[in-house]
mmCIF file of C-alpha atoms in Angstrom:
data_model
loop_
_atom_site.group_PDB
_atom_site.id
_atom_site.type_symbol
_atom_site.label_atom_id
_atom_site.label_comp_id
_atom_site.label_asym_id
_atom_site.label_seq_id
_atom_site.Cartn_x
_atom_site.Cartn_y
_atom_site.Cartn_z
ATOM 1 C CA UNK L 1 -30.854 53.500 -9.617
ATOM 2 C CA UNK L 2 -30.924 51.031 -6.723
ATOM 3 C CA UNK L 3 -27.360 49.977 -7.459
ATOM 4 C CA UNK L 4 -26.046 53.458 -6.597
ATOM 5 C CA UNK L 5 -27.071 52.871 -2.986
ATOM 6 C CA UNK L 6 -26.094 49.227 -3.271
ATOM 7 C CA UNK L 7 -22.384 49.986 -3.593
ATOM 8 C CA UNK L 8 -22.415 52.498 -0.737
ATOM 9 C CA UNK L 9 -24.369 50.119 1.513
ATOM 10 C CA UNK L 10 -22.216 47.079 0.853
ATOM 11 C CA UNK L 11 -18.937 48.953 1.137
ATOM 12 C CA UNK L 12 -19.697 51.372 3.982
ATOM 13 C CA UNK L 13 -22.301 49.556 6.073
ATOM 14 C CA UNK L 14 -21.556 45.853 5.539
ATOM 15 C CA UNK L 15 -17.800 46.511 5.169
ATOM 16 C CA UNK L 16 -17.536 44.488 1.965
ATOM 17 C CA UNK L 17 -14.301 44.600 0.053
ATOM 18 C CA UNK L 18 -14.795 46.841 -2.992
ATOM 19 C CA UNK L 19 -14.029 43.906 -5.275
ATOM 20 C CA UNK L 20 -16.776 41.747 -3.761
ATOM 21 C CA UNK L 21 -19.263 44.623 -3.844
ATOM 22 C CA UNK L 22 -18.380 45.144 -7.504
ATOM 23 C CA UNK L 23 -18.795 41.423 -8.229
ATOM 24 C CA UNK L 24 -22.280 41.493 -6.700
ATOM 25 C CA UNK L 25 -23.140 44.525 -8.800
ATOM 26 C CA UNK L 26 -21.811 42.756 -11.895
ATOM 27 C CA UNK L 27 -23.896 39.669 -11.110
ATOM 28 C CA UNK L 28 -26.962 41.881 -10.903
ATOM 29 C CA UNK L 29 -26.254 43.666 -14.165
ATOM 30 C CA UNK L 30 -25.583 40.426 -16.038
ATOM 31 C CA UNK L 31 -28.789 38.939 -14.614
ATOM 32 C CA UNK L 32 -30.674 42.032 -15.764
ATOM 33 C CA UNK L 33 -29.124 41.785 -19.217
ATOM 34 C CA UNK L 34 -30.235 38.174 -19.512
ATOM 35 C CA UNK L 35 -33.658 38.497 -17.870
ATOM 36 C CA UNK L 36 -34.928 41.596 -19.666
ATOM 37 C CA UNK L 37 -35.069 40.167 -23.219
ATOM 38 C CA UNK L 38 -36.246 36.768 -21.947
ATOM 39 C CA UNK L 39 -39.081 38.318 -19.947
ATOM 40 C CA UNK L 40 -40.037 40.471 -22.936
ATOM 41 C CA UNK L 41 -40.122 37.445 -25.208
ATOM 42 C CA UNK L 42 -42.077 35.282 -22.767
ATOM 43 C CA UNK L 43 -44.549 38.014 -21.810
ATOM 44 C CA UNK L 44 -45.429 38.470 -25.486
ATOM 45 C CA UNK L 45 -46.160 34.769 -25.882
ATOM 46 C CA UNK L 46 -47.846 33.887 -22.607
ATOM 47 C CA UNK L 47 -51.621 33.816 -22.210
ATOM 48 C CA UNK L 48 -51.830 34.992 -18.628
ATOM 49 C CA UNK L 49 -52.802 33.261 -15.441
ATOM 50 C CA UNK L 50 -56.508 32.620 -14.921
ATOM 51 C CA UNK L 51 -58.499 35.806 -15.238
ATOM 52 C CA UNK L 52 -55.327 37.914 -15.103
ATOM 53 C CA UNK L 53 -54.083 39.140 -18.483
ATOM 54 C CA UNK L 54 -50.611 38.224 -19.698
ATOM 55 C CA UNK L 55 -49.072 41.614 -18.857
ATOM 56 C CA UNK L 56 -50.672 41.782 -15.427
ATOM 57 C CA UNK L 57 -49.541 38.226 -14.666
ATOM 58 C CA UNK L 58 -45.916 39.102 -15.377
ATOM 59 C CA UNK L 59 -46.309 42.326 -13.402
ATOM 60 C CA UNK L 60 -47.595 40.355 -10.413
ATOM 61 C CA UNK L 61 -44.789 37.775 -10.614
ATOM 62 C CA UNK L 62 -42.204 40.549 -10.842
ATOM 63 C CA UNK L 63 -43.679 42.462 -7.927
ATOM 64 C CA UNK L 64 -43.670 39.361 -5.724
ATOM 65 C CA UNK L 65 -40.015 38.671 -6.639
ATOM 66 C CA UNK L 66 -38.975 42.247 -5.833
ATOM 67 C CA UNK L 67 -40.905 42.318 -2.549
ATOM 68 C CA UNK L 68 -39.394 38.983 -1.518
ATOM 69 C CA UNK L 69 -35.769 39.733 -2.440
ATOM 70 C CA UNK L 70 -35.309 43.419 -1.601
ATOM 71 C CA UNK L 71 -35.229 43.028 2.213
ATOM 72 C CA UNK L 72 -32.596 40.291 1.915
ATOM 73 C CA UNK L 73 -30.398 42.492 -0.296
ATOM 74 C CA UNK L 74 -30.413 45.477 2.044
ATOM 75 C CA UNK L 75 -30.087 43.687 5.372
ATOM 76 C CA UNK L 76 -27.070 41.921 6.830
ATOM 77 C CA UNK L 77 -26.646 38.249 6.023
ATOM 78 C CA UNK L 78 -28.936 36.234 8.306
ATOM 79 C CA UNK L 79 -26.717 33.157 8.461
ATOM 80 C CA UNK L 80 -23.408 35.021 8.765
ATOM 81 C CA UNK L 81 -21.335 36.029 11.749
ATOM 82 C CA UNK L 82 -18.352 38.343 12.066
ATOM 83 C CA UNK L 83 -16.026 35.427 11.264
ATOM 84 C CA UNK L 84 -17.844 34.466 8.040
ATOM 85 C CA UNK L 85 -15.608 34.983 5.004
ATOM 86 C CA UNK L 86 -16.804 37.556 2.509
ATOM 87 C CA UNK L 87 -16.969 35.049 -0.330
ATOM 88 C CA UNK L 88 -19.602 33.129 1.677
ATOM 89 C CA UNK L 89 -21.585 36.329 2.149
ATOM 90 C CA UNK L 90 -21.275 36.936 -1.586
ATOM 91 C CA UNK L 91 -22.794 33.494 -2.205
ATOM 92 C CA UNK L 92 -25.618 34.372 0.189
ATOM 93 C CA UNK L 93 -26.506 37.672 -1.511
ATOM 94 C CA UNK L 94 -26.073 36.616 -5.161
ATOM 95 C CA UNK L 95 -29.320 34.598 -5.529
ATOM 96 C CA UNK L 96 -31.373 37.392 -3.978
ATOM 97 C CA UNK L 97 -29.844 39.884 -6.392
ATOM 98 C CA UNK L 98 -30.668 37.630 -9.361
ATOM 99 C CA UNK L 99 -34.264 37.191 -8.123
ATOM 100 C CA UNK L 100 -34.547 40.957 -7.671
ATOM 101 C CA UNK L 101 -33.243 41.657 -11.170
ATOM 102 C CA UNK L 102 -35.651 39.106 -12.676
ATOM 103 C CA UNK L 103 -38.535 40.660 -10.746
ATOM 104 C CA UNK L 104 -37.533 44.166 -11.727
ATOM 105 C CA UNK L 105 -37.333 43.167 -15.393
ATOM 106 C CA UNK L 106 -40.703 41.391 -15.235
ATOM 107 C CA UNK L 107 -42.365 44.379 -13.597
ATOM 108 C CA UNK L 108 -40.781 46.987 -15.841
ATOM 109 C CA UNK L 109 -41.222 45.147 -19.147
ATOM 110 C CA UNK L 110 -44.826 44.161 -18.471
ATOM 111 C CA UNK L 111 -45.667 47.678 -17.295
ATOM 112 C CA UNK L 112 -44.126 49.390 -20.323
ATOM 113 C CA UNK L 113 -45.594 46.902 -22.798
ATOM 114 C CA UNK L 114 -49.068 47.395 -21.347
ATOM 115 C CA UNK L 115 -49.269 50.960 -22.702
ATOM 116 C CA UNK L 116 -49.328 50.084 -26.440
ATOM 117 C CA UNK L 117 -51.636 47.153 -25.728
ATOM 118 C CA UNK L 118 -54.172 49.410 -24.037
ATOM 119 C CA UNK L 119 -54.008 51.882 -26.920
ATOM 120 C CA UNK L 120 -54.587 49.104 -29.455
ATOM 121 C CA UNK L 121 -57.827 48.100 -27.718
ATOM 122 C CA UNK L 122 -59.258 51.619 -27.789
ATOM 123 C CA UNK L 123 -59.096 51.991 -31.571
#
């Protein structure tokens, strides 16, 4: 859902070319497509971190990634000026989008996989 506002923000507010805004969206969707199965696989096999269970550990890592990256995605480029080419701005935003997508996948997968695990313990 966030990517609906993403396109409007990058095109209308940051004045990105529609092609560059679309490329950033594509980078995010590809990152999500790669991260989601990898996070699911790793969260099933990990043991957790300290006294935190494996699902809660992945949820915490994902939440930290989302909290860290989201402000950078929806704010103007910190190192850019009006004369900065858009491809340089694209290179600035791309890593934050990948970190966000990894964090979103980690949070969502660990959250949804916690439900059957809790039910298994009650029976």
